[in-house]
Structures are given as structure tokens and as C-alpha cells.
Short mmCIF file of C-alpha atoms in Angstrom, two decimals:
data_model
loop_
_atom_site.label_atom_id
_atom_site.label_comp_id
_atom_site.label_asym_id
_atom_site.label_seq_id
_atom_site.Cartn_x
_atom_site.Cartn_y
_atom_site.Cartn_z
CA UNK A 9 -16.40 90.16 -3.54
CA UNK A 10 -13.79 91.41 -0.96
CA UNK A 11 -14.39 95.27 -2.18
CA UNK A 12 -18.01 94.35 -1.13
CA UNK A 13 -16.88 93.15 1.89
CA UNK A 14 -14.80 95.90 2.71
CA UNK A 15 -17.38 98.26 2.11
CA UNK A 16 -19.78 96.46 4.05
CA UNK A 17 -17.13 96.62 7.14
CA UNK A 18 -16.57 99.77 6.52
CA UNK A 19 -20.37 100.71 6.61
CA UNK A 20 -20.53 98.93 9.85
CA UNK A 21 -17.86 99.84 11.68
CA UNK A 22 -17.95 98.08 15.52
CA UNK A 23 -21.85 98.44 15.21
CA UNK A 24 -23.75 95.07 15.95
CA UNK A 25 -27.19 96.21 14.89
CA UNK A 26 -25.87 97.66 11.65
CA UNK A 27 -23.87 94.16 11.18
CA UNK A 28 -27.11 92.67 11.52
CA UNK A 29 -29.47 94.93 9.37
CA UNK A 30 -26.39 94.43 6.20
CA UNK A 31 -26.58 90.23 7.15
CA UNK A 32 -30.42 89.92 6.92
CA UNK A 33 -29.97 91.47 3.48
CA UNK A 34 -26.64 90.70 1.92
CA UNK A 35 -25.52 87.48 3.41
CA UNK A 36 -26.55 83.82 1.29
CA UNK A 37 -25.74 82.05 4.59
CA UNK A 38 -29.37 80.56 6.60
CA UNK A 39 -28.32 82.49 10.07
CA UNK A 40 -29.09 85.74 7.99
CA UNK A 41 -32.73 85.52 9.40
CA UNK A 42 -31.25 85.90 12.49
CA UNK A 43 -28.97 88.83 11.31
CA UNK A 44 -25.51 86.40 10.91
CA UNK A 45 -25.79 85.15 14.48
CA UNK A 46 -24.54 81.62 15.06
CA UNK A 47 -25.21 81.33 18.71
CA UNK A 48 -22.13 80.00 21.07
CA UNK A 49 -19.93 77.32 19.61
CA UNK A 50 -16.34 75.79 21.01
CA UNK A 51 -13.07 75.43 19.14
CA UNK A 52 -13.42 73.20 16.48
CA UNK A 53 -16.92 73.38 15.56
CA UNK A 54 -16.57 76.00 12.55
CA UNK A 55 -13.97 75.94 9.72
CA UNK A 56 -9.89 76.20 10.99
CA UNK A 57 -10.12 80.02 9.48
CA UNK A 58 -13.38 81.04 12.05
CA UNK A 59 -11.59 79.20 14.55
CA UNK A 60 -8.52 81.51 14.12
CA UNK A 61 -10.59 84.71 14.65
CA UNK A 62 -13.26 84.16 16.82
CA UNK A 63 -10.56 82.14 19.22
CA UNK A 64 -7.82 84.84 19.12
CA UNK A 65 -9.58 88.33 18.30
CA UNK A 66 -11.78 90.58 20.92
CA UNK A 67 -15.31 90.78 21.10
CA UNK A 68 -17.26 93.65 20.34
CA UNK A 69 -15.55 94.66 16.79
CA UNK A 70 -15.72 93.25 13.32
CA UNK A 71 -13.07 91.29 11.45
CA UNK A 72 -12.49 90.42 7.92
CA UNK A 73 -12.89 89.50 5.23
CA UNK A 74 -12.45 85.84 5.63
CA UNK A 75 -12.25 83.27 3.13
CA UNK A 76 -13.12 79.66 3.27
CA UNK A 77 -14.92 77.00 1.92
CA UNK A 78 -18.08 78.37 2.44
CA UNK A 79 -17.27 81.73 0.89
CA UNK A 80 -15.96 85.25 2.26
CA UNK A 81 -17.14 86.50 5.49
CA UNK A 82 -17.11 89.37 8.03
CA UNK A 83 -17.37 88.05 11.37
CA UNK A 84 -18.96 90.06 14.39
CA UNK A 85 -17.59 88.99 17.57
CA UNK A 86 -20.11 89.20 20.45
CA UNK A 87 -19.08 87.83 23.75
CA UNK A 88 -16.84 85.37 25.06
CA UNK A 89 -17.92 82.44 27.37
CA UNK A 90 -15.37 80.51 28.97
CA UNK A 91 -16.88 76.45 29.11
CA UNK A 92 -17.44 75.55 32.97
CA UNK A 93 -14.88 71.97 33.29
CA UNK A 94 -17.07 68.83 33.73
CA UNK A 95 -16.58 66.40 36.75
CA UNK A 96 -15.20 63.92 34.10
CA UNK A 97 -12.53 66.72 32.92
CA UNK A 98 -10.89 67.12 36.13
CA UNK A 99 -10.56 62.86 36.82
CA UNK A 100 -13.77 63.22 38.96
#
């Protein structure tokens, strides 16, 4: 599995569409219709080893092979956004 995943980075390079041609066909995971995209999420809402990629790494570029739970991964970063602060945040 990670030689496959290698290869698959390799084939990719930085390249978002190609990322998304090789997850409509190669990736078990549901957001393959959507060529791997899993929209926007916050710290904490995927598994600790996501977290410690998408949190810490630059967008634009692909990283992996990452293991978890769920199985082995290459993860295309996108874009950042930074969450606005609510009223209730600030003691508001």
C-alpha cells in the first residue's frame, strides 16, 4: 500500500486536478466522487494524524502517506481559512 501511495504522489506532484482525477479512481473513501475533497473543517474534527498535517503543513502541495484508522492517505492541502471569533469568544 505505501509503494502505491508513493507512486500515486509521485504521479501527482503539487497538481490538484491530477490529485483529483487519481481520488475519483483509486481512493475507497465516499469524498472520491468529489475527487478526495472534504470541504473546510477545524482542529479536531478529523483523526489526531490529519490534524497534524493539515494544521501544521502549507497549502497548495501534497503530503503523505498517512496512516490511521481509516487507512493510508495522501492529503492535498487547498487553502487555509482562519475562523472569524464569535461575540461569545471574546466575553461579548
Amino acid at each position: 500500500v505505501m509503494q502505491q501511495m508513493e507512486a500515486y504522489k509521485a504521479e501527482i506532484g503539487d497538481d490538484a486536478d491530477k490529485f483529483a482525477e487519481i481520488a475519483k479512481t483509486a481512493s475507497i473513501c465516499p469524498s472520491r466522487k468529489k475527487g478526495g475533497d472534504l470541504g473546510y473543517f477545524t482542529r479536531g474534527k478529523m483523526v489526531k494524524e490529519f490534524d497534524a498535517v493539515v494544521f501544521e503543513e502549507q497549502p497548495g502541495a501534497v503530503y503523505g502517506p498517512v496512516r490511521s484508522d481509516f487507512g493510508t492517505h495522501l492529503i492535498f492541502i487547498h487553502s487555509c481559512q482562519i475562523p472569524k471569533e464569535r461575540k461569545d469568544d471574546m466575553g461579548i
